[in-house]
Amino acid sequence: MDVSVKPGDDFYSYASGTWLRNNPVPAKETRWGSFNLLRDFNISAVKDILNESAANKSAAPGSVEKRVGDFYAAAMDSVTIDKLGYTPIKKDLKRVGAVKDTKAILNEVAYLRTSGAGSPMFGFYVGQDRKDVNNMVPQLSQGGTTLPDRDYYLKDDARSKKIQDAYKTYITTLFTLTGVPQAKSQQNAETIFNLEKKMAEAQMARVEMRDPYKTYNKFSVSDFSKTTPNIDWKSMMAKMKVTGEDTILVNNPAFFKELDGLVKATPVTDWQTYLQWNVLKSAAPYLSTPFVDANFAYSQALSGQKVQTPRWQRMSSLTDGTIGDLLGQLYVKKHFKPEAKERMEELISNLIKAYEIRINNLDWMTATTKEKALAKLHAFTPKVGYPDNWKAYDGLEINRKTFFQNVRNAGVWGYNDMVSQLGKPVDRTKWGMTAPTVNAYYSPVMNEIVFPAGILQFPFFDPNADDAVNYGGIGAVIGHEISHGFDDSGSQYDKDGTLRNWWTEEDRARFEEKAKALQEQYDAYTVLDTIHVNGKLTLGENIGDLGGLSAAYEAFKMTEQGKSNEKIDGFTPDQRFFLSWAQVWRGNILPEAAAQQIITDPHSPGEYRTIGAPVNMDAWYEAFNVQPGDKLYKAPEDRIRLW
C-alpha cells in the first residue's frame, strides 16, 4: 500500500502504490499484476508436472502421463524442430499455391479447416442455438483477417500505421523464409493486407457484436446460398464435414455478401497468396526458430513485450490449450484440495443468497420482472474446480518425435470433436476453460458460472484467510460472473439460457438508463494520452464488477466478521474487504499493450476496475471516510445502483 495517498483521491495508489512502484513489467511479459503473478505460479506448477511426465520412463502406453509427457517432450525438442525448418508445411504451401479457380479456392478453405491448418475467409463453429438451446447448430461468423481487430486496418493514425507496417514486415519475413524472393514477398504482403482490409471493412465493430439479436440470423442452408451466388453452402458444409444440417446461424450476413463478391472479383493468384499466408501464420509458432522469432517480432509491435516468453512457458501453455483435459487431471491431483471446493461452494451459495436479497430490494424494478430475475438466479448451475467428465481424446495420436504433426493431429481431432456434436443432445458437463486456467466465466446459453481450479488460490482465494479477504477477492469474482447473467447482453437470456425477453418494457428502459450512466462514467476515464476507456465495449464487464462487488459486500455482511468492527493489522473488516478487491486489480502494463487492450478487450484497465465499482457504493465512502472535495467523491444521488 501507499498510505501517504488519500484513499478518496486515488484509491488505486493507496491500495497498491508501493507494490506498483516495486514491480515493473518483466521483460517477458506485457503486463504484471495479481493475475499475472498467479498465472506465473500456475504455469511453473504445470511445467513441473510436464517435466515429470516427460521424464517418466515407466508410464504405460496410452496413459495420461505418457501422452502428456510425449506431447511436451516433442514440443521442447527444438533441435529436431530447427532441423526441419519449414518442411512440415511444404506440401500445404505447394497445394494451395496451385489452386486454379474459385471451386479449388473454396475446396482449400474447407480443407485447411478440417486438417487443422488454418481458418481462412470466415469463422465457423458448432454451438447452441440461442433461441433453441437444446439444439446444436453450425454457425458462421465474420473473419478472414489477421490483426486483432478490424480497426487496425481502417485507422491511419500513427499508432495503427506502426502496427500495419509491422504486420506487413511479418508477412514478408515468413514468405522469404520459405525461399520467396524479397521483392515478391513484399508484394505478397501488400496483396494480403489489401484483401484482408476489404474483409475488415465488411466486419461489424466489437460494440455492435455485443448485441445478441443483431448477431442472430437464422437461414436455411439453401436460402443462405442464394445470398452468396459464388459460394454454395450445401457443398461447402459437406466439405467441412457437416452433412444433414438444413439450418445455419450467421452473425453478420452482410459480411458474407461482401465476401462472396470478393471471391469472384479477386484474382485467383491473390487467393493463392492469401491461402499460403493462412498456412504460414497458423504454423509459424510451431516451426523452426526463424519463424518463431518473426512471429514474436510482430506480436512485439502489438504488445510492446521486450523479450520472448521462454520456450518452456509457451509449450506448457500450448499443452494446456491442446490436451487440457489430460494435463488438468494431473494438475488437480496435485494442486486442488477438496476443502477448497467445499469452501467455494459455500461462498457461491452465500453470494446467490445475497443476490436474491438485492433483487428483492431493487427500487427500480417491478415485482413481475423481479420474479423472472429470481427464477433465473435460482436456475444458475455453478461448476467448481474441474469437469466431472474428462475428455479422453480417443484416437488422437501423439508421438514423442513429431511435434508439428502432434499439433496438426490435435487440430483435426478438435475439429472432428466439434462437428460430432451436431445432432446430439447438448453436453452440459463440458467446460469452456481448462482446470489450470486463472480465470472464470458465465455462459448465457448454459446459464452457468464456472470457476476453474487455477483461480482458486491467493490473492483471489485462500481457505485460511479472513472472510473480508475472500469476499473482496473470489466473492466479488463469483458475484461478477453471476452479474453477467444480468448485464446488458446476458440479461436478454432467460432462466433456460434462451434468448427471449423476460422484462417489462418500463423495467428494461430503467435498466438501460442506469447502464448508460455507467457507460458514461467509464467513458470519462483516460488511459493513454488521448485514449479513453470504451464505456460501451466494457459495459458488460463493468456491470459485472458493480453488481459483483455489491453482492459480495452484501454476503460479507452476513458473516461474523462482516458484522463486527474488529480490526486486523489496523484495518476494519470493511476496509479489508475493499482493499482485497483493489489488490486483485493492481498491475503495471506496457503502453502498447494498454492501447491494444482498449480496442480489443471488453474489460476496463485494472486501475479503473479498482475504483469504478466502489465509487458507486456508500459502504466504500463510509469505510475510508471519503468526503466532498475528495477527487473520487460522487454525490449520493449520482451513485449508480444497478443490482
XYZ file of C-alpha atoms in Angstrom:
643
model
C 0.000 0.000 0.000
C 0.946 3.652 -0.209
C -0.722 5.184 2.826
C 0.709 8.640 2.041
C -2.061 8.864 -0.593
C -5.601 9.739 0.460
C -7.959 6.847 -0.411
C -10.669 9.301 -1.513
C -8.280 10.919 -4.011
C -6.619 7.850 -5.514
C -7.804 4.557 -4.083
C -5.733 2.600 -6.630
C -2.411 4.063 -5.419
C -3.494 3.965 -1.781
C -4.199 0.216 -2.004
C -1.309 -0.758 -4.283
C 1.053 2.178 -4.894
C 4.173 0.709 -3.281
C 3.645 -2.638 -4.991
C 3.211 -0.863 -8.358
C 6.491 1.025 -7.915
C 8.392 -2.100 -6.913
C 7.012 -4.427 -9.583
C 7.677 -3.166 -13.100
C 6.597 -5.337 -16.042
C 9.177 -8.151 -16.506
C 10.782 -8.254 -19.958
C 8.956 -11.478 -20.935
C 5.515 -10.015 -20.095
C 3.261 -7.228 -21.412
C 1.615 -6.555 -18.053
C 2.297 -7.519 -14.488
C -0.228 -7.748 -11.676
C -2.013 -10.152 -9.350
C -3.434 -12.193 -12.242
C -0.008 -12.495 -13.840
C 1.663 -13.485 -10.587
C -0.827 -16.280 -10.124
C -0.589 -17.294 -13.798
C 3.177 -17.338 -13.416
C 2.933 -19.535 -10.325
C 0.486 -21.836 -12.113
C 2.481 -22.206 -15.316
C 5.523 -23.135 -13.200
C 3.391 -25.751 -11.432
C 2.312 -27.025 -14.857
C 5.952 -27.070 -16.019
C 6.932 -29.317 -13.109
C 4.111 -31.722 -13.936
C 5.150 -31.740 -17.611
C 8.829 -32.302 -16.841
C 7.978 -35.170 -14.503
C 5.657 -36.722 -17.101
C 8.212 -36.332 -19.896
C 10.923 -37.957 -17.747
C 8.693 -40.816 -16.593
C 10.102 -43.809 -18.484
C 7.707 -46.272 -16.879
C 4.440 -44.529 -17.839
C 2.159 -47.049 -19.542
C 1.440 -46.541 -23.262
C -1.820 -44.625 -23.677
C -1.779 -43.414 -20.054
C -2.460 -39.763 -19.240
C 1.163 -39.255 -18.052
C 2.614 -40.832 -21.180
C 0.508 -38.777 -23.591
C 1.099 -35.502 -21.739
C 4.820 -36.256 -21.363
C 5.226 -37.166 -25.043
C 3.433 -34.048 -26.254
C 5.604 -31.788 -24.089
C 8.857 -33.639 -24.845
C 8.213 -33.270 -28.593
C 7.375 -29.576 -28.108
C 10.653 -28.990 -26.244
C 12.810 -30.797 -28.802
C 13.939 -27.609 -30.514
C 16.925 -29.343 -32.139
C 14.680 -31.556 -34.269
C 12.242 -28.688 -34.877
C 15.056 -26.401 -36.080
C 16.461 -29.101 -38.377
C 13.113 -29.438 -40.093
C 12.789 -25.722 -40.914
C 9.514 -25.325 -42.785
C 9.466 -28.897 -44.180
C 6.232 -29.746 -42.281
C 4.218 -27.267 -44.385
C 5.945 -27.559 -47.789
C 3.194 -29.816 -49.128
C 0.432 -27.465 -47.965
C 2.120 -24.400 -49.461
C 2.567 -26.156 -52.769
C -1.012 -27.397 -52.852
C -2.696 -24.082 -52.014
C -0.289 -22.264 -54.341
C -1.662 -24.327 -57.210
C -5.392 -23.505 -56.917
C -6.709 -22.700 -60.375
C -10.280 -21.440 -59.940
C -12.986 -20.410 -57.492
C -14.048 -24.003 -56.867
C -10.493 -25.021 -55.948
C -10.125 -21.956 -53.688
C -13.276 -22.873 -51.745
C -12.195 -26.530 -51.537
C -8.957 -25.373 -49.904
C -10.787 -23.078 -47.460
C -12.746 -26.135 -46.288
C -9.740 -28.459 -46.306
C -7.471 -26.156 -44.274
C -10.168 -26.069 -41.586
C -10.736 -29.795 -41.372
C -6.998 -30.533 -41.407
C -6.165 -28.094 -38.591
C -4.102 -25.924 -40.932
C -5.947 -22.596 -40.791
C -9.296 -20.758 -40.753
C -9.334 -18.565 -43.871
C -12.139 -16.230 -45.044
C -14.629 -16.618 -42.182
C -15.217 -18.116 -38.744
C -17.061 -21.397 -38.252
C -18.078 -23.307 -35.155
C -20.767 -25.554 -33.758
C -22.680 -24.237 -30.762
C -26.061 -23.985 -29.077
C -28.849 -22.185 -30.901
C -29.521 -19.133 -28.705
C -33.269 -19.355 -29.314
C -33.439 -23.144 -29.049
C -30.720 -24.010 -26.535
C -31.162 -27.781 -26.613
C -30.113 -27.792 -30.228
C -26.533 -27.646 -31.559
C -26.243 -25.767 -34.857
C -23.492 -24.866 -37.337
C -22.646 -21.164 -37.023
C -20.802 -18.868 -39.415
C -19.113 -15.670 -38.314
C -17.246 -12.787 -39.918
C -13.496 -13.350 -40.114
C -10.687 -13.776 -42.616
C -8.416 -11.150 -41.046
C -5.208 -11.497 -39.015
C -4.766 -8.293 -36.995
C -6.590 -8.396 -33.634
C -9.384 -6.030 -34.674
C -10.866 -4.537 -37.847
C -9.928 -1.051 -36.593
C -6.247 -1.802 -37.171
C -6.966 -1.988 -40.913
C -9.281 1.010 -41.049
C -7.459 3.639 -38.979
C -4.485 5.635 -40.195
C -3.205 7.310 -37.024
C 0.489 6.870 -36.148
C -0.142 4.018 -33.699
C -2.205 1.997 -36.214
C 0.250 2.731 -39.061
C 3.136 1.361 -36.996
C 1.205 -1.863 -36.393
C 0.233 -2.183 -40.076
C 3.902 -1.832 -41.048
C 4.969 -4.463 -38.502
C 2.293 -6.785 -39.866
C 3.485 -6.351 -43.455
C 7.062 -6.966 -42.318
C 5.897 -10.171 -40.645
C 4.223 -11.424 -43.829
C 7.307 -10.521 -45.884
C 9.638 -12.308 -43.459
C 7.643 -15.541 -43.408
C 7.488 -15.719 -47.194
C 11.224 -15.049 -47.553
C 11.913 -17.813 -45.014
C 10.243 -20.246 -47.437
C 12.533 -19.120 -50.272
C 10.312 -16.497 -51.930
C 12.451 -13.553 -53.191
C 12.291 -10.376 -51.076
C 10.540 -8.230 -53.721
C 7.869 -10.863 -54.335
C 7.403 -11.365 -50.566
C 6.818 -7.616 -50.137
C 4.319 -7.682 -52.969
C 2.569 -10.625 -51.246
C 2.341 -8.576 -48.050
C 0.546 -5.744 -49.897
C -1.802 -8.216 -51.616
C -2.716 -9.894 -48.317
C -3.111 -6.648 -46.407
C -5.394 -5.148 -49.073
C -7.547 -8.273 -49.314
C -7.869 -8.511 -45.525
C -8.662 -4.794 -45.373
C -11.657 -5.399 -47.648
C -12.835 -8.137 -45.277
C -12.270 -5.816 -42.295
C -14.422 -3.137 -43.961
C -17.284 -5.660 -44.123
C -16.990 -6.646 -40.467
C -19.180 -5.237 -37.692
C -17.429 -3.392 -34.865
C -16.958 -5.109 -31.489
C -19.552 -2.919 -29.789
C -22.205 -3.910 -32.366
C -21.212 -7.561 -31.955
C -22.317 -7.350 -28.296
C -25.957 -7.288 -29.411
C -27.199 -10.903 -29.281
C -30.200 -10.115 -31.505
C -28.236 -8.310 -34.193
C -25.857 -11.271 -34.470
C -28.656 -13.888 -34.539
C -29.600 -14.535 -38.167
C -31.075 -17.922 -38.968
C -31.200 -19.246 -42.518
C -31.954 -22.463 -44.263
C -28.728 -23.515 -45.982
C -30.330 -23.146 -49.416
C -31.686 -19.644 -48.683
C -28.326 -18.506 -47.365
C -26.660 -19.832 -50.538
C -28.956 -17.592 -52.581
C -27.377 -14.561 -50.908
C -23.898 -15.761 -51.982
C -24.114 -16.892 -55.640
C -20.411 -17.809 -55.710
C -20.483 -19.960 -52.563
C -22.834 -22.927 -52.385
C -23.062 -23.579 -48.671
C -24.547 -27.058 -49.018
C -21.458 -28.346 -50.791
C -19.164 -26.110 -48.695
C -20.607 -27.535 -45.475
C -20.272 -31.104 -46.748
C -16.577 -30.439 -47.414
C -16.361 -29.107 -43.858
C -17.771 -32.479 -42.654
C -21.211 -31.057 -41.879
C -23.936 -33.114 -43.528
C -27.641 -33.441 -42.933
C -27.984 -29.954 -41.444
C -30.584 -27.759 -43.112
C -30.187 -24.709 -40.852
C -27.360 -22.303 -40.214
C -26.806 -19.310 -37.928
C -24.870 -16.326 -39.282
C -23.594 -13.478 -37.104
C -23.166 -10.931 -39.906
C -24.902 -11.775 -43.222
C -23.657 -8.538 -44.834
C -20.071 -9.745 -44.357
C -20.801 -12.893 -46.365
C -22.372 -10.937 -49.236
C -19.210 -8.863 -49.370
C -17.005 -11.966 -49.145
C -18.986 -13.540 -51.980
C -18.194 -10.519 -54.170
C -14.515 -10.796 -53.235
C -14.426 -14.479 -54.159
C -15.434 -13.538 -57.688
C -13.611 -10.215 -58.084
C -10.226 -11.130 -56.585
C -7.701 -12.710 -58.982
C -7.009 -16.397 -58.294
C -3.297 -15.619 -57.820
C -4.210 -13.284 -54.939
C -6.243 -16.053 -53.320
C -3.273 -18.414 -53.711
C -1.124 -15.925 -51.811
C -3.806 -15.410 -49.154
C -4.227 -19.166 -48.606
C -0.461 -19.659 -48.395
C -0.417 -16.914 -45.777
C -3.078 -18.764 -43.770
C -0.924 -21.909 -43.804
C 2.167 -19.903 -42.825
C 0.693 -17.870 -39.992
C -1.054 -20.807 -38.347
C 2.160 -22.868 -38.487
C 4.775 -20.194 -37.632
C 4.773 -20.621 -33.810
C 5.462 -24.368 -34.248
C 8.246 -24.213 -36.853
C 11.984 -23.505 -36.561
C 13.494 -20.576 -34.631
C 13.475 -18.012 -37.504
C 9.678 -18.459 -37.869
C 9.111 -18.244 -34.126
C 11.282 -15.113 -33.918
C 9.377 -13.445 -36.767
C 6.122 -14.261 -35.001
C 7.438 -12.666 -31.827
C 8.674 -9.521 -33.609
C 5.151 -8.984 -34.953
C 3.465 -9.555 -31.585
C 6.037 -7.212 -30.038
C 4.755 -4.350 -32.168
C 1.241 -5.047 -30.898
C 2.059 -5.548 -27.225
C 5.434 -3.906 -26.522
C 6.787 -7.108 -24.897
C 10.566 -6.815 -24.560
C 11.813 -10.401 -24.758
C 10.210 -13.599 -25.927
C 8.394 -15.751 -23.379
C 10.702 -18.718 -22.608
C 10.054 -21.832 -24.703
C 9.087 -23.977 -21.687
C 6.385 -21.458 -20.800
C 4.994 -21.235 -24.337
C 4.972 -25.018 -24.663
C 3.407 -25.521 -21.223
C 0.589 -23.169 -22.272
C 0.305 -24.973 -25.605
C -0.010 -28.340 -23.852
C -2.732 -26.888 -21.629
C -4.526 -25.378 -24.627
C -4.247 -28.569 -26.717
C -4.798 -31.501 -24.342
C -6.031 -29.569 -21.314
C -8.243 -32.384 -20.015
C -5.265 -34.749 -19.795
C -2.976 -32.190 -18.179
C -5.856 -30.990 -15.974
C -6.184 -34.421 -14.359
C -2.539 -34.303 -13.260
C -2.866 -30.663 -12.174
C -5.870 -31.088 -9.868
C -4.391 -34.207 -8.293
C -1.503 -32.061 -7.148
C -2.862 -28.546 -6.692
C -6.557 -28.679 -5.881
C -7.810 -29.644 -2.473
C -11.324 -30.958 -1.796
C -11.683 -28.450 1.076
C -11.145 -25.589 -1.407
C -14.086 -26.924 -3.428
C -16.286 -27.131 -0.317
C -15.403 -23.587 0.747
C -16.101 -22.314 -2.783
C -19.495 -23.989 -2.884
C -20.352 -22.302 0.408
C -19.234 -18.906 -0.943
C -21.298 -19.393 -4.118
C -24.406 -20.263 -2.157
C -23.914 -17.182 0.073
C -23.461 -14.970 -2.987
C -26.683 -16.306 -4.516
C -28.497 -15.559 -1.229
C -27.080 -12.024 -1.245
C -28.114 -11.534 -4.880
C -31.628 -12.664 -4.033
C -31.853 -10.076 -1.242
C -30.557 -7.380 -3.579
C -33.021 -8.223 -6.363
C -35.906 -8.185 -3.878
C -34.786 -4.745 -2.633
C -34.395 -3.082 -6.050
C -36.349 0.156 -6.123
C -36.319 0.452 -9.927
C -37.741 -2.962 -10.855
C -41.376 -4.118 -10.710
C -42.492 -7.320 -8.977
C -43.251 -9.062 -12.296
C -39.707 -8.708 -13.593
C -38.206 -9.432 -10.152
C -39.930 -12.805 -10.158
C -38.316 -13.672 -13.527
C -34.917 -12.381 -12.376
C -35.078 -14.558 -9.258
C -36.124 -17.576 -11.329
C -33.045 -17.023 -13.483
C -30.789 -16.615 -10.449
C -32.033 -19.883 -8.935
C -31.526 -21.737 -12.221
C -27.774 -20.951 -12.303
C -25.508 -24.022 -12.487
C -22.201 -23.490 -10.655
C -19.132 -25.535 -11.684
C -16.070 -25.528 -9.454
C -12.518 -26.793 -9.944
C -12.652 -29.209 -12.843
C -15.105 -31.155 -15.046
C -16.884 -34.283 -13.790
C -16.155 -35.958 -17.131
C -12.665 -35.526 -18.550
C -12.220 -35.670 -22.324
C -10.243 -38.790 -23.276
C -9.074 -37.571 -26.729
C -9.703 -41.056 -28.125
C -7.957 -41.502 -31.432
C -5.632 -38.512 -31.025
C -2.145 -39.648 -31.994
C 0.725 -38.131 -30.029
C 4.295 -39.034 -30.934
C 7.374 -38.001 -28.953
C 9.292 -37.340 -32.181
C 6.855 -35.301 -34.306
C 5.897 -32.023 -32.651
C 4.314 -30.319 -35.657
C 2.275 -33.394 -36.543
C 1.033 -33.604 -32.931
C -0.264 -30.038 -33.179
C -1.947 -30.802 -36.510
C -3.438 -34.057 -35.231
C -4.875 -32.161 -32.269
C -6.353 -29.571 -34.650
C -8.051 -32.321 -36.670
C -9.238 -34.084 -33.504
C -10.666 -30.841 -32.094
C -12.462 -30.032 -35.335
C -13.985 -33.518 -35.610
C -14.979 -33.426 -31.945
C -16.774 -30.098 -32.503
C -18.627 -31.271 -35.630
C -19.582 -34.561 -33.938
C -21.775 -32.596 -31.516
C -24.306 -31.922 -34.275
C -27.459 -33.990 -33.888
C -26.582 -34.981 -30.314
C -28.026 -33.675 -27.040
C -26.173 -30.654 -25.637
C -23.358 -31.803 -23.361
C -23.951 -29.818 -20.194
C -20.937 -31.330 -18.442
C -18.363 -29.795 -20.736
C -16.160 -26.864 -19.766
C -15.009 -23.879 -21.803
C -11.778 -23.490 -19.777
C -9.121 -25.930 -18.580
C -8.585 -26.701 -14.893
C -5.246 -24.782 -14.520
C -6.741 -21.586 -16.022
C -6.593 -18.423 -13.894
C -9.999 -17.094 -14.914
C -13.743 -17.702 -14.587
C -16.735 -17.335 -16.905
C -20.501 -17.155 -17.298
C -22.257 -18.834 -20.226
C -25.617 -17.248 -21.114
C -26.890 -20.238 -23.147
C -25.951 -22.703 -20.380
C -26.839 -20.220 -17.593
C -23.806 -21.474 -15.683
C -20.953 -19.897 -13.702
C -17.612 -21.669 -13.910
C -14.541 -21.364 -11.666
C -11.508 -23.441 -12.715
C -9.082 -24.708 -10.059
C -6.420 -22.277 -11.352
C -8.117 -19.142 -9.954
C -8.951 -20.679 -6.584
C -5.697 -19.513 -4.999
C -4.348 -16.355 -3.394
C -4.928 -13.374 -3.964
C -8.444 -14.377 -5.071
C -8.992 -17.110 -2.577
C -7.235 -18.528 0.442
C -9.059 -21.057 2.636
C -7.038 -19.716 5.612
C -7.699 -16.004 5.058
C -10.352 -13.993 6.896
C -13.751 -13.549 5.239
C -13.073 -9.927 4.287
C -10.185 -11.010 2.054
C -12.063 -13.904 0.447
C -15.304 -11.969 -0.125
C -13.415 -8.980 -1.564
C -11.444 -11.350 -3.820
C -13.123 -14.542 -5.038
C -16.509 -13.449 -3.584
C -16.518 -10.469 -5.931
C -15.400 -12.727 -8.810
C -18.356 -15.056 -8.101
C -20.653 -12.019 -7.902
C -19.143 -10.715 -11.148
C -19.926 -13.945 -13.021
C -23.479 -14.010 -11.607
C -23.871 -10.375 -12.731
C -23.018 -11.387 -16.307
C -26.390 -13.111 -16.306
C -27.853 -9.654 -15.673
C -25.558 -7.383 -17.706
C -26.534 -5.503 -20.897
C -26.171 -8.663 -23.012
C -26.654 -11.591 -20.592
C -29.878 -10.079 -19.230
C -31.505 -10.743 -22.596
C -31.390 -14.513 -21.960
C -33.947 -16.193 -19.707
C -33.505 -18.808 -16.978
C -33.198 -21.640 -19.524
C -30.471 -19.805 -21.428
C -32.843 -18.892 -24.251
C -32.535 -15.527 -25.988
C -36.008 -14.293 -25.072
C -37.268 -11.130 -23.416
C -38.432 -11.545 -19.785
C -38.603 -7.837 -18.895
C -41.487 -5.397 -18.835
C -40.868 -2.507 -21.185
C -40.584 0.037 -18.344
C -38.127 -2.060 -16.345
C -35.910 -2.572 -19.383
C -35.925 1.168 -20.073
C -34.939 1.909 -16.451
C -32.169 -0.682 -16.609
C -30.829 0.824 -19.825
C -30.861 4.308 -18.355
C -28.727 3.127 -15.414
C -26.422 1.185 -17.745
C -25.971 4.332 -19.846
C -24.890 6.291 -16.766
C -22.298 3.571 -16.022
C -21.107 3.693 -19.624
C -20.583 7.454 -19.333
C -18.677 7.045 -16.052
C -16.133 4.763 -17.742
C -16.019 6.775 -20.991
C -14.578 9.627 -18.929
C -11.550 7.593 -17.759
C -8.309 8.329 -19.656
C -5.820 5.521 -20.278
C -3.063 6.931 -22.509
C -2.615 10.438 -23.965
C -5.931 10.785 -25.895
C -7.189 7.226 -25.418
C -10.216 6.743 -23.174
C -11.879 3.601 -21.860
C -14.618 2.481 -24.274
C -17.642 2.516 -21.947
C -19.835 0.700 -24.474
C -17.396 -2.134 -25.183
C -16.662 -2.637 -21.469
C -20.243 -2.185 -20.272
C -20.922 -5.880 -19.597
C -17.749 -6.275 -17.534
C -18.355 -3.020 -15.660
C -21.882 -4.137 -14.766
C -20.268 -7.413 -13.681
C -17.902 -5.543 -11.376
C -20.515 -3.233 -9.873
C -23.121 -5.970 -9.379
C -20.499 -8.455 -8.229
C -18.804 -6.257 -5.661
C -22.148 -5.034 -4.285
C -23.405 -8.615 -3.879
C -20.088 -9.765 -2.383
C -20.330 -6.946 0.176
C -23.908 -7.937 0.993
C -22.805 -11.558 1.503
C -19.797 -10.467 3.556
C -22.086 -8.530 5.914
C -23.857 -11.808 6.727
C -20.646 -13.310 8.141
C -19.480 -12.942 11.705
C -16.538 -10.772 10.689
C -18.780 -8.669 8.456
C -20.987 -7.873 11.435
C -18.059 -6.926 13.670
C -15.723 -3.927 13.767
C -12.679 -5.852 14.922
C -9.516 -4.561 13.260
C -6.787 -6.776 11.791
C -3.436 -5.102 11.051
C -5.075 -1.782 11.877
C -7.869 -2.108 9.287
C -11.596 -2.606 9.846
C -13.391 -5.563 8.211
C -14.945 -3.237 5.589
C -11.599 -1.651 4.770
C -10.034 -5.095 4.348
C -12.888 -6.105 2.043
C -12.328 -3.140 -0.313
C -8.539 -3.434 -0.112
C -8.747 -7.091 -1.108
C -10.798 -6.081 -4.170
C -8.339 -3.313 -5.077
C -5.273 -5.520 -4.737
C -6.712 -8.137 -7.087
C -6.691 -5.489 -9.867
C -3.307 -3.902 -9.260
C -0.944 -4.144 -12.187
C 1.514 -2.405 -14.483
C 1.030 -2.548 -18.251
C 3.152 -1.505 -21.233
C 1.740 1.437 -23.230
C 1.450 -0.667 -26.411
C -0.453 -3.371 -24.562
C -2.701 -0.742 -22.930
C -3.543 0.751 -26.339
C -4.351 -2.699 -27.730
C -6.459 -3.569 -24.683
C -8.730 -0.570 -25.247
C -9.518 -1.729 -28.795
C -9.873 -5.461 -28.211
C -10.597 -6.177 -24.538
C -14.117 -5.916 -23.097
C -12.579 -5.432 -19.613
C -11.618 -1.988 -18.312
C -7.980 -1.457 -17.270
C -7.188 -2.605 -13.709
C -6.851 0.922 -12.379
C -10.452 1.696 -13.316
C -11.794 -1.683 -12.253
C -10.344 -0.861 -8.821
C -12.309 2.379 -8.433
C -15.202 2.040 -10.927
C -17.469 -0.034 -8.669
C -16.514 1.274 -5.178
C -17.244 4.933 -6.060
C -20.880 3.859 -6.504
C -21.077 2.114 -3.120
C -21.997 4.011 0.069
C -20.080 1.417 2.140
C -16.784 2.405 0.495
C -17.311 6.078 1.386
C -18.010 5.120 4.992
C -15.089 2.666 5.233
C -12.488 5.262 4.165
C -14.274 8.428 5.274
C -14.405 9.790 1.723
C -15.772 13.343 1.764
C -16.980 16.009 -0.705
C -13.865 17.632 -2.146
C -12.003 14.291 -2.457
C -11.172 13.569 -6.117
C -13.152 10.327 -6.318
C -16.205 11.646 -4.454
C -19.602 11.212 -6.111
C -22.702 12.728 -4.506
C -25.098 10.050 -3.147
C -27.722 10.873 -5.789
C -25.125 10.348 -8.587
C -24.030 6.912 -7.396
C -25.183 4.233 -9.820
C -27.098 1.399 -8.180
C -27.846 -1.445 -10.542
C -28.045 -4.890 -8.955
